[in-house]
XYZ file of C-alpha atoms in Angstrom:
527
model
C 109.898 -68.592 -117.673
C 111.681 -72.041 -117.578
C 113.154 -73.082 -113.931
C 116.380 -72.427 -115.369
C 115.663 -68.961 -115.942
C 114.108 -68.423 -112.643
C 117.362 -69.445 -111.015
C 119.741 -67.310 -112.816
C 117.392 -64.265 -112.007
C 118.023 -65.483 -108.466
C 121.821 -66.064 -108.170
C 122.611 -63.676 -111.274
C 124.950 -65.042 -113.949
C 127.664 -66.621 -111.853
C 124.712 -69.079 -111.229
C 125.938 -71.876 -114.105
C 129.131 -72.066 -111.921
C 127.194 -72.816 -109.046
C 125.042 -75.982 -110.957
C 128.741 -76.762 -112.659
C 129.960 -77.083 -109.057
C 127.005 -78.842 -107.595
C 127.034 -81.668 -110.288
C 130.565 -82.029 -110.044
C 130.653 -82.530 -106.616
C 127.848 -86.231 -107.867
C 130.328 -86.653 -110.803
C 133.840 -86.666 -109.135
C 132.547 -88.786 -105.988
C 131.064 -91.141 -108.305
C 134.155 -91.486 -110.913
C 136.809 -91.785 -107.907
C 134.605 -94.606 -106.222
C 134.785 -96.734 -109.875
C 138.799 -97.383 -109.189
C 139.251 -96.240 -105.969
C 138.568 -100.111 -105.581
C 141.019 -101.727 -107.292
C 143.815 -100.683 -104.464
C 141.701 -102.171 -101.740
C 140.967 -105.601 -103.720
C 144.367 -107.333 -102.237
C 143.290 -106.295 -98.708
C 139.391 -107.756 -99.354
C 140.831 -110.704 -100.570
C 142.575 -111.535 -97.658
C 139.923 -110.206 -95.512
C 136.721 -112.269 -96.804
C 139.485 -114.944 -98.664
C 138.606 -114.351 -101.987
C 139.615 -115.891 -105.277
C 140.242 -113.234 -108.371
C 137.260 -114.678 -109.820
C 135.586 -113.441 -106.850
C 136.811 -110.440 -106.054
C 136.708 -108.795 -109.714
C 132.775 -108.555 -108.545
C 133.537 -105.300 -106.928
C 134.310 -103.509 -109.905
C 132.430 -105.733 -112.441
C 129.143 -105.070 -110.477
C 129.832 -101.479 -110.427
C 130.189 -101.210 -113.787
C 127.305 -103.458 -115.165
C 125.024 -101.806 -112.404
C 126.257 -98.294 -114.028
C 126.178 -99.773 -117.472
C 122.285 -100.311 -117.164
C 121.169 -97.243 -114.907
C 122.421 -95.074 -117.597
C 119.663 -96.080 -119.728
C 117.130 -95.259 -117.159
C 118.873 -91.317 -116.567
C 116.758 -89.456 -119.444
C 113.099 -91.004 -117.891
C 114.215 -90.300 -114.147
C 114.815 -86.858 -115.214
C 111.438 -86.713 -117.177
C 109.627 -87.973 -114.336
C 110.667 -86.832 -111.036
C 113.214 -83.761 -112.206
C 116.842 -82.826 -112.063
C 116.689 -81.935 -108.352
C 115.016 -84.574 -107.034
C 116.644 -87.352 -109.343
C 120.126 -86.174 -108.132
C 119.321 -85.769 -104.445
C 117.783 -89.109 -104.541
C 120.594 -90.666 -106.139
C 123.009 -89.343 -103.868
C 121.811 -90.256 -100.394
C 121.476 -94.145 -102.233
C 124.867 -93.224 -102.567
C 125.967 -92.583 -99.731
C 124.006 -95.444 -97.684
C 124.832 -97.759 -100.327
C 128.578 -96.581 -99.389
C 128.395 -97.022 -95.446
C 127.010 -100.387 -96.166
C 129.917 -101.111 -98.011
C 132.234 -99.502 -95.365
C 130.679 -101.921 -93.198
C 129.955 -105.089 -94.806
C 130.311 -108.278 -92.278
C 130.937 -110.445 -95.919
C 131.741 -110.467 -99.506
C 127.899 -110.744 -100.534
C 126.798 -107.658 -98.626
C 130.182 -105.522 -99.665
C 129.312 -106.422 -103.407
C 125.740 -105.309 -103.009
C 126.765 -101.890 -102.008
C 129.180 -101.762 -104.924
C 126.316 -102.598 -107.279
C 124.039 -99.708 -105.541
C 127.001 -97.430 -105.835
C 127.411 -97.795 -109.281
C 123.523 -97.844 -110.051
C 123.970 -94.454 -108.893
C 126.408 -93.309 -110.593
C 124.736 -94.330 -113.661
C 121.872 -91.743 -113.413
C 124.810 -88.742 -112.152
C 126.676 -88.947 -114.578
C 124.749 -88.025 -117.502
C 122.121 -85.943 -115.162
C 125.603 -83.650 -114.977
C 126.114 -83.482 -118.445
C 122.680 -82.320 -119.568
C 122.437 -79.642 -116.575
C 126.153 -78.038 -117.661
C 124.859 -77.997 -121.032
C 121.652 -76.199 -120.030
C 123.175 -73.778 -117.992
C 125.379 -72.207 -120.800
C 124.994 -70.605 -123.104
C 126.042 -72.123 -126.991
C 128.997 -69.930 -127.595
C 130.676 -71.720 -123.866
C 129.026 -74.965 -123.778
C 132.220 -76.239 -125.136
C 133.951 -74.816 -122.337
C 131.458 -76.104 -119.665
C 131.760 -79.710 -121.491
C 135.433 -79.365 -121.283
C 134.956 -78.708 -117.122
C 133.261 -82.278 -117.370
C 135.060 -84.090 -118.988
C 138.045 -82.980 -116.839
C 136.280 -84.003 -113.619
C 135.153 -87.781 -115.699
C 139.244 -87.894 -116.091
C 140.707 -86.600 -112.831
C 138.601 -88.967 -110.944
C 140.069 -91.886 -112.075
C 143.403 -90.089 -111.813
C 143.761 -89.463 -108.074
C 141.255 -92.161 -106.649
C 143.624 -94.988 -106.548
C 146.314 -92.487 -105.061
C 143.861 -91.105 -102.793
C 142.364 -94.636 -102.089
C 146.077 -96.056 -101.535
C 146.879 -93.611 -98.838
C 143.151 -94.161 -96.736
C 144.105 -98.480 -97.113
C 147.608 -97.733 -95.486
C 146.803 -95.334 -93.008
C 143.366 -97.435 -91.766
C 141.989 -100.102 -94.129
C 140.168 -101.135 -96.924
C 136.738 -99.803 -95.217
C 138.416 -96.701 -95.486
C 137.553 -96.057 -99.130
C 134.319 -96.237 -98.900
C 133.832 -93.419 -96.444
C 135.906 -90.995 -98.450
C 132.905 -90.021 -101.111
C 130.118 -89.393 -98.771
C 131.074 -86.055 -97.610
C 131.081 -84.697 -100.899
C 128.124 -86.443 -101.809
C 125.994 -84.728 -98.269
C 127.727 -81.394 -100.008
C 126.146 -81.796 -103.344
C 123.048 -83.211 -101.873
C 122.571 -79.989 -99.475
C 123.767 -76.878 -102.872
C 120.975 -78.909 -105.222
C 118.592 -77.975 -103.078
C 119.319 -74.373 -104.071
C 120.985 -74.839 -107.511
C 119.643 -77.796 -109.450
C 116.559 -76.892 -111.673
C 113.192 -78.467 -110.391
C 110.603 -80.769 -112.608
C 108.211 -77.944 -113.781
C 106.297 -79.956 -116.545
C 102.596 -80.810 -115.320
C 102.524 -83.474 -117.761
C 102.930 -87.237 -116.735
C 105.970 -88.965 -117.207
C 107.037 -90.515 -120.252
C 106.534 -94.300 -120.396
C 109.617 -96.754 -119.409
C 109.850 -99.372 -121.005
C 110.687 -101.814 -117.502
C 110.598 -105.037 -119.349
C 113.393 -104.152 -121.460
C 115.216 -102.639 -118.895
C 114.705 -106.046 -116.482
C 115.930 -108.051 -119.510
C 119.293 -106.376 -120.316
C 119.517 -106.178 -116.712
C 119.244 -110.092 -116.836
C 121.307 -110.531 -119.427
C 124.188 -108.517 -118.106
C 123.931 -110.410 -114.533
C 123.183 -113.951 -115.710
C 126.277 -113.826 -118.478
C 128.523 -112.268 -116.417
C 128.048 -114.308 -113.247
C 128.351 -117.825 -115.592
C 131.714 -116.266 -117.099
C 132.880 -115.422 -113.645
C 131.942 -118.855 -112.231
C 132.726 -120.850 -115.220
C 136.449 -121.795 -113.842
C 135.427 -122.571 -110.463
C 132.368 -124.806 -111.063
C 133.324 -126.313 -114.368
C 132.050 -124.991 -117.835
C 129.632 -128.473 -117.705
C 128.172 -127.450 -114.794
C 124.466 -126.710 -115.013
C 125.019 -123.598 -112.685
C 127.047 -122.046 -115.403
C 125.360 -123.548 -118.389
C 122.364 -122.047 -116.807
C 123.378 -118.935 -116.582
C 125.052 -118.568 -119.968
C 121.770 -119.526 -121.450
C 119.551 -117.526 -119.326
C 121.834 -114.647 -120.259
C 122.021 -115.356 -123.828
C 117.717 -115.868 -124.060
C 117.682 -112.467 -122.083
C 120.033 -110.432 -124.596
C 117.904 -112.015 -127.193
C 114.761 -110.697 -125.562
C 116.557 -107.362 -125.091
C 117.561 -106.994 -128.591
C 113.652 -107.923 -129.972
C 112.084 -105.595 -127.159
C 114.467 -102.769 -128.226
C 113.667 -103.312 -132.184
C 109.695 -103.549 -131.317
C 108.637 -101.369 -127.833
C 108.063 -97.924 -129.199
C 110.056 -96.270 -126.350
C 112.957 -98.466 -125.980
C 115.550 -97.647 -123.243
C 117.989 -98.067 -126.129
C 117.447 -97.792 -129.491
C 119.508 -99.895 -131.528
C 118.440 -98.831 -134.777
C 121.616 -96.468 -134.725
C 123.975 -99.834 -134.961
C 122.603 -100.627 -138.629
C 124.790 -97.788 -139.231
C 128.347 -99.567 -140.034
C 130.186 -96.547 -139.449
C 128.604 -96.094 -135.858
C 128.382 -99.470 -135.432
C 132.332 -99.816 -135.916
C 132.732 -96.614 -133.648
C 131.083 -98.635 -130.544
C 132.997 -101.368 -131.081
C 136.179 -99.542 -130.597
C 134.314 -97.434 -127.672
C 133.717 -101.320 -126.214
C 137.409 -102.059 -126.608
C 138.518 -98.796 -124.832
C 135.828 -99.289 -121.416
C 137.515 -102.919 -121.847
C 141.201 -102.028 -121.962
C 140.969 -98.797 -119.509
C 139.185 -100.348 -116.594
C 140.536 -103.317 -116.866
C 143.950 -102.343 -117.232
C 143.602 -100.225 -114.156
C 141.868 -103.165 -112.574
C 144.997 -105.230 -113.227
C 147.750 -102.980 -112.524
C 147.321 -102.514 -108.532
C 146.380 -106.022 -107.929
C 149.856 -107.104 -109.520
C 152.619 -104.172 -107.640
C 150.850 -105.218 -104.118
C 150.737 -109.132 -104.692
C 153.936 -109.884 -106.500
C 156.064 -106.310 -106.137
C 155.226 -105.902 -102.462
C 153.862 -102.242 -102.995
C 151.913 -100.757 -100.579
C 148.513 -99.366 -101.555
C 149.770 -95.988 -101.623
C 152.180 -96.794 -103.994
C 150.201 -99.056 -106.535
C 148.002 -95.909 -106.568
C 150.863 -93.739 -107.525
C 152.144 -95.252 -109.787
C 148.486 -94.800 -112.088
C 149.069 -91.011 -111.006
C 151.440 -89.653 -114.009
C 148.970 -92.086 -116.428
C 146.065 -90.409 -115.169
C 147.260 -86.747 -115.200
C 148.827 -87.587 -118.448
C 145.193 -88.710 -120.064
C 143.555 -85.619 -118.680
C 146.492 -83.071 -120.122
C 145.935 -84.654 -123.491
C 141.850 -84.740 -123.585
C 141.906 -80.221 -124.492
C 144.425 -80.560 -127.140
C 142.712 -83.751 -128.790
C 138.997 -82.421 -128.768
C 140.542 -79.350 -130.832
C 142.273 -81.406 -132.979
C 139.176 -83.731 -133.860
C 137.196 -80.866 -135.959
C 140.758 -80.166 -138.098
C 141.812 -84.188 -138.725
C 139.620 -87.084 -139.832
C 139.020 -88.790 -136.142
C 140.385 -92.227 -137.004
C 144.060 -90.866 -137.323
C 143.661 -89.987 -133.674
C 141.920 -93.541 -132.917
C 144.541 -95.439 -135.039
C 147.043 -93.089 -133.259
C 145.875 -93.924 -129.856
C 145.177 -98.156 -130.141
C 148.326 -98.218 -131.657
C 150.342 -96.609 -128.256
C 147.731 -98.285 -125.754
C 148.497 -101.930 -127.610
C 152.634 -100.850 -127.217
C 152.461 -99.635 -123.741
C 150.516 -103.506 -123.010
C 152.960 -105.447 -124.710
C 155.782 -103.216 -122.606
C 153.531 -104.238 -119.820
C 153.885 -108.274 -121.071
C 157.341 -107.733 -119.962
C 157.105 -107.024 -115.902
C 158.673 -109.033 -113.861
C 159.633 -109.107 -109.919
C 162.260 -106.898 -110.755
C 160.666 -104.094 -112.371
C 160.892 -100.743 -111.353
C 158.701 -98.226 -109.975
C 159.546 -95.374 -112.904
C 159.728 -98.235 -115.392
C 155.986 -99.037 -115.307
C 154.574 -95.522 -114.607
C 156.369 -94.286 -118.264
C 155.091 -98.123 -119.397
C 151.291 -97.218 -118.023
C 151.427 -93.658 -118.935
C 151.851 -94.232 -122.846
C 148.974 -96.260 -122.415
C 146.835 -93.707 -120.666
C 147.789 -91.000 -123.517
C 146.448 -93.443 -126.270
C 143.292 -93.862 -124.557
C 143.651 -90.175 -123.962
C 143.773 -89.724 -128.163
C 140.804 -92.251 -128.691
C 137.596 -91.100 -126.414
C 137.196 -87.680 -127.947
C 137.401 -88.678 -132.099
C 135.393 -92.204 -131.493
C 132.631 -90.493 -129.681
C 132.877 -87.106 -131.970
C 133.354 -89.525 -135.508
C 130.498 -92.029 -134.652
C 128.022 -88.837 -133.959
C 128.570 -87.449 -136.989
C 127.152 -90.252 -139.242
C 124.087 -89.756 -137.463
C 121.107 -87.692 -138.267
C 120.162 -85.130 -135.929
C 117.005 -86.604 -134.688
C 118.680 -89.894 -133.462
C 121.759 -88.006 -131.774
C 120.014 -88.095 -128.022
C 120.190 -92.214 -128.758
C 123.828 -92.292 -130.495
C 125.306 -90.516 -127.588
C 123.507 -92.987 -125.229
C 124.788 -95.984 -127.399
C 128.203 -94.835 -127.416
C 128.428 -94.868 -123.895
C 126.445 -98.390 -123.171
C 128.897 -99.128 -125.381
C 131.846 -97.542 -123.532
C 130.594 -99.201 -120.145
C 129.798 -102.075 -121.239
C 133.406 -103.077 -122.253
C 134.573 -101.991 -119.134
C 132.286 -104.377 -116.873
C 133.319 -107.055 -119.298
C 137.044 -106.479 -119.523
C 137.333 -106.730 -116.020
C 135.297 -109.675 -115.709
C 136.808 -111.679 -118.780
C 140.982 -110.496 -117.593
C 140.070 -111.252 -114.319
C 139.314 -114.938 -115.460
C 142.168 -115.190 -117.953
C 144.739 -114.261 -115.457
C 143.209 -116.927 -112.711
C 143.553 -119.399 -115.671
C 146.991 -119.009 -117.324
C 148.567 -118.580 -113.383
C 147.467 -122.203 -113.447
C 148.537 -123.132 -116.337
C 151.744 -121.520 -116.024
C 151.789 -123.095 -112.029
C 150.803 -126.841 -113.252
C 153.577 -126.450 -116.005
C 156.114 -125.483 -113.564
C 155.902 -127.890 -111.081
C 155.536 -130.600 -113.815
C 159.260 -129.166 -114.953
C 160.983 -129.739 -111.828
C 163.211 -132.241 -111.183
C 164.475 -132.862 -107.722
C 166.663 -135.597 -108.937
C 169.433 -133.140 -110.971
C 172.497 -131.626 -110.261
C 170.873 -128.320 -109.974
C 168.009 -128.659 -107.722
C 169.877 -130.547 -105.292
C 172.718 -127.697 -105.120
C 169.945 -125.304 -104.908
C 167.543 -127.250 -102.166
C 170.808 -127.149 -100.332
C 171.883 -123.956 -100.187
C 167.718 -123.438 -98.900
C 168.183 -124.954 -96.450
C 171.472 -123.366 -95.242
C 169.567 -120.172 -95.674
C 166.649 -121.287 -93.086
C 169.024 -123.102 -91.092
C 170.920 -119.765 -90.558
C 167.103 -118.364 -89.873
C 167.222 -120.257 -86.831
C 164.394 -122.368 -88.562
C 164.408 -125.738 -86.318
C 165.909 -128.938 -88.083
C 162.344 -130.969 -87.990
C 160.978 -127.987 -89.940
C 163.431 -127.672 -92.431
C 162.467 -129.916 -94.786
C 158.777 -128.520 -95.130
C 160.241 -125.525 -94.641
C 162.453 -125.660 -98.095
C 159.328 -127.267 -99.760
C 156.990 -124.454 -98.767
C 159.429 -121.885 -99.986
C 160.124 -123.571 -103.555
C 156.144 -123.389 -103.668
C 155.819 -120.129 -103.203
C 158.357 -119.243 -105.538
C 157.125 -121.615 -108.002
C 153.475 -119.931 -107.449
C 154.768 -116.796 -108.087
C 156.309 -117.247 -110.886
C 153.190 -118.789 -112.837
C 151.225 -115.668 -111.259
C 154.041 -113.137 -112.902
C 153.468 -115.095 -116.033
C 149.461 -114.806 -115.953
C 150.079 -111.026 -115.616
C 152.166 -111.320 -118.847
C 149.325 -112.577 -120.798
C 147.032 -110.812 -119.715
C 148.955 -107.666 -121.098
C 149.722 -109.477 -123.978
C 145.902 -110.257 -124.909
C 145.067 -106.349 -124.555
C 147.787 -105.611 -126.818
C 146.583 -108.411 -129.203
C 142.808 -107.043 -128.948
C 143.942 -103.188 -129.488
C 146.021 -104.302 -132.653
C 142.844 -105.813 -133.878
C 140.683 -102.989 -132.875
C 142.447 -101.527 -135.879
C 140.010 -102.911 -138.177
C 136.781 -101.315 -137.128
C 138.607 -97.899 -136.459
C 139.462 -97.764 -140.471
C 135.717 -98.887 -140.962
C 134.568 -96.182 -139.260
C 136.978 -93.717 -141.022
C 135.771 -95.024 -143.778
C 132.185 -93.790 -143.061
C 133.547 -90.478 -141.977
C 135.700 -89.468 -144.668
C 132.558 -90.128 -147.135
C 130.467 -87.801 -144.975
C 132.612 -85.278 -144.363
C 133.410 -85.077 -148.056
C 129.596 -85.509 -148.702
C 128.065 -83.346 -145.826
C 125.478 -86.240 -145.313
C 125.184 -88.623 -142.753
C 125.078 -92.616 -143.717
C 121.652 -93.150 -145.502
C 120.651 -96.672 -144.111
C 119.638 -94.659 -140.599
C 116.839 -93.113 -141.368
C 115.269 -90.095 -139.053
């Protein structure tokens, strides 16, 4: 009798709602924490005095960290169990979350991040294969739909609930809110979550694979991040690039040769799949980095508070996880890259609506903006991930559904990372431009210098100070302005990249509509 088995004779048949409950409990904590971040990052900044090309660390780390632990999820399972795997990852969770709470300086507060999402890298799928264990076929679509749900709400209400915790204490604050859920799930696994039972060693790792994408990821993404700050001739950066580069190289050889690689990537020489991954990429990139983008700009240029920058991704959120039943139905009855082409077209609309905010945009205005966003991403997860599947063979499933979510998280460490950058470098531009355009000698910016400094004059603002006064004001002002107009291209690039993204969503239709008219998968991926 499998452990399984032993534990529903136990607890009876309400028992899969108790393991639903218990790996919930990992998932939600762990989702939440991925944005819950992005309403605190104004408040860090000022606190360690950050630049955004620092700062995006918090949530690029997380990801990449994620991004790379995922790959590891199936041997942890294999070697020490589901209970012990998920107990183990949630008290590094939860230390790796005090230490966070009470980091001294940047470096230590982006180490925790980087455990955190480590972490959450194993959970996550550990709580998809134990739903889908504990019921039966007929309702494992039902139990899938429970996580997926709980994947979608997290992001929904962590900024909101994150907002509220930044106002009412400070940015520390956030990272104390997932612990007690984690000590919850922690303390019903050691009841409900199905022990290793298999005498048998473990399966072999492959560890220098897994060091070497781990390399690559770190080494590229630290010489992008540092690339405006040091210079792109630095050696630092050049470095890193190429260390990165040599390391994906090595990854991508290891992979094709090691006869257990931590990903196979045999399942890319599939077009169709391969075009599918490509637009999962683009959707990691657009949705965390989108919500990445959107609370840094209402609380630096809007004047929002944290509680409201979090609200206003509320309706978005709620909005993605009302549309996730209706579009996994409607993926078996319509080819899947209707619902993709669907989707990239509304998520590439709602950016270029989003290319328009200014200081005077309201708070409705960009919720409906960010919310037709959120329901194209919404239309896109469940046909990519269900379309690129289907090409494969059954025997290479296990690694599809592990490539499609690499691919997934991988675009979302990047997109934060690489927007992040942008928007640093087009606010200079656009700053350096606009302080080359004024003149102080015209009509105009004499009559308004004057009436300045009538206005701080009127302040009470002493007559020695006046003059610096006015000139610190028309900086800010001018500042701001090139910062409003970073935002706008940033939004303007993701709606430029999701037009694009076009192209390999009809590729991968293509693939699908010959299979589904065929019955056979693509023949170039063999079993």
């Amino acid at each position: 009798m499998s452990e399984v088995d032993q534990l529903f004779e136990r607890y009876g048949a309400g028992y899969k709602w108790l393991a639903t409950a218990t790996v919930m409990l990992g998932t939600l904590s762990m989702v939440m924490a991925t944005t819950i971040i992005n309403v605190a990052i104004p408040e860090i900044r000022g606190t360690f005095g950050l630049g955004q090309d620092q700062v995006q660390w918090l949530s690029t780390g997380y990801l990449a960290a994620m991004t790379a632990t995922m790959l590891a999820n199936a041997w942890c399972v294999e070697a020490l169990g589901q209970r012990r795997t998920y107990m183990t990852a949630m008290m590094i969770f939860v230390f790796c979350s005090f230490l966070g709470g009470l980091s001294p300086n940047a470096e230590l507060l982006t180490l925790a991040r980087v455990g955190q999402g480590a972490m959450a890298g194993i959970i996550q799928p550990l709580a998809a294969i134990t739903i889908f264990q504990v019921f039966p076929p007929n309702e494992r679509g039902r139990g899938m739909g429970i996580y997926g749900l709980g994947v979608i709400l997290g992001p929904a209400i962590g900024p909101t609930l994150g907002g509220v915790l930044v106002d009412l204490f400070n940015w520390r604050a956030v990272f104390f809110l997932a612990p007690p859920f984690c000590v919850l799930g922690f303390l019903m696994a050691t009841a409900f979550m199905p022990r290793r039972m298999s005498e048998d060693p473990p399966p072999r790792f492959d560890f220098f694979g897994f060091g070497l994408l781990c390399a690559a990821l770190v080494m590229i993404l630290w010489g992008l991040s540092n690339g405006p700050r040091h210079g792109w001739d630095s050696v630092a950066v050049e470095a890193a690039l190429a260390g990165g580069v040599l390391s994906g190289f090595g990854f991508v050889l290891r992979s094709l040769l090691a006869d257990h690689p931590v990903l196979n990537l045999r399942v890319f020489t599939n077009p169709g799949f391969l075009s599918g991954s490509l637009v999962a990429f683009l959707l990691g990139a657009g949705l965390f980095g989108s919500t990445y983008l959107v609370p840094v700009f209402v609380q630096e240029l809007l004047g929002y508070t944290a509680t409201q920058s979090g609200l206003v991704l509320m309706p978005a959120g709620l909005a993605m996880a009302a549309v996730f039943p209706p579009v996994g139905h409607l993926t078996d009855r319509v080819m899947p890259q209707r619902l993709v082409m669907l989707g990239l077209a509304l998520f590439a609309f709602s950016s270029a609506l989003l290319a328009g905010v200014d200081m005077n945009t309201a708070f409705w205005t960009l919720a409906i903006w960010i919310l037709i966003g959120r329901v194209g991403l919404g239309l896109i997860l469940p046909p990519v991930t269900a379309g690129s599947l289907d090409l494969l063979p059954g025997g290479l499933l296990p690694h599809g559904s592990g490539a499609i979510n690499f691919s997934r998280q991988l675009g979302g460490a990047f997109g934060v990372n690489l927007l992040a950058i942008f928007l640093d470098e087009r606010t200079r531009v656009h700053t350096r431009e606009l302080i080359q355009a004024q003149t102080p000698g015209t009509p105009a910016a004499r009559e308004a210098t004057s009436e300045l400094l009538k206005v701080l004059e009127r302040a009470g603002v002493p007559d020695v100070h006046l003059g610096p006064g006015a000139l610190h004001v028309i900086g800010r002002g001018i500042h701001g302005q090139g910062y409003v107009m970073g935002f706008q291209d940033s939004f303007m690039l993701l709606a430029a990249v999701f037009v694009l993204a076009l192209v390999p969503a009809l590729v991968m239709g293509r693939y699908v509509r010959r299979h589904r008219h065929e019955g056979q998968p693509y023949a170039a991926v063999s079993e």
